[in-house]
Short mmCIF file of C-alpha atoms in Angstrom, two decimals:
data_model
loop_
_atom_site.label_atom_id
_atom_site.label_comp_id
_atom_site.label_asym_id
_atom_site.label_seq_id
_atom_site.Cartn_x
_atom_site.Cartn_y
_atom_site.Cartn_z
CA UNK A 1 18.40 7.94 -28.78
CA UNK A 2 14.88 9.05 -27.99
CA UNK A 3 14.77 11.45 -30.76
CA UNK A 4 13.54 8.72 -33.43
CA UNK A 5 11.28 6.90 -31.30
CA UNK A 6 9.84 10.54 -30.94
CA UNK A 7 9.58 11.23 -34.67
CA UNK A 8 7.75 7.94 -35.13
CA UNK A 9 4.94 9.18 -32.98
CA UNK A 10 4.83 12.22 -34.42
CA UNK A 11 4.81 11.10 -38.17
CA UNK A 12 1.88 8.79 -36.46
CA UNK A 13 0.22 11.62 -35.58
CA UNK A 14 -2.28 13.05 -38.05
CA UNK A 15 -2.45 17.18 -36.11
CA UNK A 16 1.19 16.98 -36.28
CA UNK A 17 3.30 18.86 -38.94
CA UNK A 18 7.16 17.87 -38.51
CA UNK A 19 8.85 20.00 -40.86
CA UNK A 20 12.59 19.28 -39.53
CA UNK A 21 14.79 17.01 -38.04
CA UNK A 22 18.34 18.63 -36.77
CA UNK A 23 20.81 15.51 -36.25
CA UNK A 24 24.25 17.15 -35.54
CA UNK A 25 26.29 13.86 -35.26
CA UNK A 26 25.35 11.79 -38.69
CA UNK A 27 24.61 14.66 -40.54
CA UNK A 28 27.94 16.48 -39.87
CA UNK A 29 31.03 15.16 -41.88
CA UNK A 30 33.80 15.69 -39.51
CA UNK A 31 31.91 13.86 -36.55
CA UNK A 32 30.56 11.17 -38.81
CA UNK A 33 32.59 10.19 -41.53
CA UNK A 34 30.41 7.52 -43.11
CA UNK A 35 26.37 7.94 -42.90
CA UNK A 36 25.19 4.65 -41.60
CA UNK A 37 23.06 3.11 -44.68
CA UNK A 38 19.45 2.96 -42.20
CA UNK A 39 20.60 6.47 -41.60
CA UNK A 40 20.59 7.89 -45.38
CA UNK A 41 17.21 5.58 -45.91
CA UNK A 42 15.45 7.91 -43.36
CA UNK A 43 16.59 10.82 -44.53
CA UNK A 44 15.92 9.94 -48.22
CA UNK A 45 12.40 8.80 -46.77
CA UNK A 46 11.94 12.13 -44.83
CA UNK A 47 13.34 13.93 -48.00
CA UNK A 48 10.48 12.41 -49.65
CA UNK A 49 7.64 13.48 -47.30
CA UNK A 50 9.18 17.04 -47.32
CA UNK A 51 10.81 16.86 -43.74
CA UNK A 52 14.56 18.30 -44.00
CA UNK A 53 17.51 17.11 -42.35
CA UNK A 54 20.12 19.41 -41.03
CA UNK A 55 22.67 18.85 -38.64
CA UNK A 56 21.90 22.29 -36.70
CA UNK A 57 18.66 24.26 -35.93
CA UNK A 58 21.18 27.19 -37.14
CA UNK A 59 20.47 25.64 -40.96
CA UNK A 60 16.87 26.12 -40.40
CA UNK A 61 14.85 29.47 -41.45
CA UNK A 62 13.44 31.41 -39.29
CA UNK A 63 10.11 29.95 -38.07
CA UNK A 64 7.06 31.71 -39.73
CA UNK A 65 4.43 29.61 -37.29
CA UNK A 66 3.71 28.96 -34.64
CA UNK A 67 6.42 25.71 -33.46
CA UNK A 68 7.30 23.00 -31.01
CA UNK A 69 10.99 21.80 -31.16
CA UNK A 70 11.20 18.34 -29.16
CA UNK A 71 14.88 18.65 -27.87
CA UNK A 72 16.10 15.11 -27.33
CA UNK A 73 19.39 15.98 -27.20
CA UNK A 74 22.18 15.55 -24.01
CA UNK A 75 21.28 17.07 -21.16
CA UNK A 76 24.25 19.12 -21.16
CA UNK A 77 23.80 20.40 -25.21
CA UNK A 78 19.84 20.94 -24.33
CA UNK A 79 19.94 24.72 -22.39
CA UNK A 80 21.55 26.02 -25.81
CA UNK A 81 19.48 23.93 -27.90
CA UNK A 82 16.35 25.62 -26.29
CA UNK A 83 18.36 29.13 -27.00
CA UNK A 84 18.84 28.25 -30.11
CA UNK A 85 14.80 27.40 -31.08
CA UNK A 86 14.21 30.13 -29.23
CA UNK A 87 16.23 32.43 -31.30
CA UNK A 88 14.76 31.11 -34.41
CA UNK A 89 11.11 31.94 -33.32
CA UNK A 90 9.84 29.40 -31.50
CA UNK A 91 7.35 29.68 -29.11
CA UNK A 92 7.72 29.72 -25.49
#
């Protein structure tokens, strides 16, 4: 999907701060049984620039700062996707 492509630029971008990445498909057991390998690279790669990956914006703390979440999600998961930044203190 768009998501990565996205978090390419970003980790591009020197203003940018990505703290998280929320994939709920390949990091959720029951939905993806086996991590593709290119999948646990960039996630031990993230891991290593301190960037966690969760597979739900629930996981995250609350956010301290001011934050962006770039939803590239399905258009019919993205309303509660935005609720559920939202609800964890991002701006609007």
């Amino acid at each position: 999907g768009m998501g990565w492509y996205h978090l390419t630029q970003l980790l591009d971008m020197t203003n940018v701060n990505v703290r998280a990445v929320v994939e709920p498909f390949f990091m959720n057991d029951e939905l993806c049984k086996e991590m593709p390998e290119s999948f646990a690279d960039l996630v031990a790669s993230l891991a290593e620039l301190g960037i966690e990956v969760t597979k739900s914006v629930e996981d995250l703390p609350f956010f301290s700062n001011k934050t962006l979440c770039l939803i590239a999600g399905r258009t019919h998961d993205n309303p509660a996707l935005f609720r559920n930044c939202v609800d964890k203190g991002a701006n609007t």
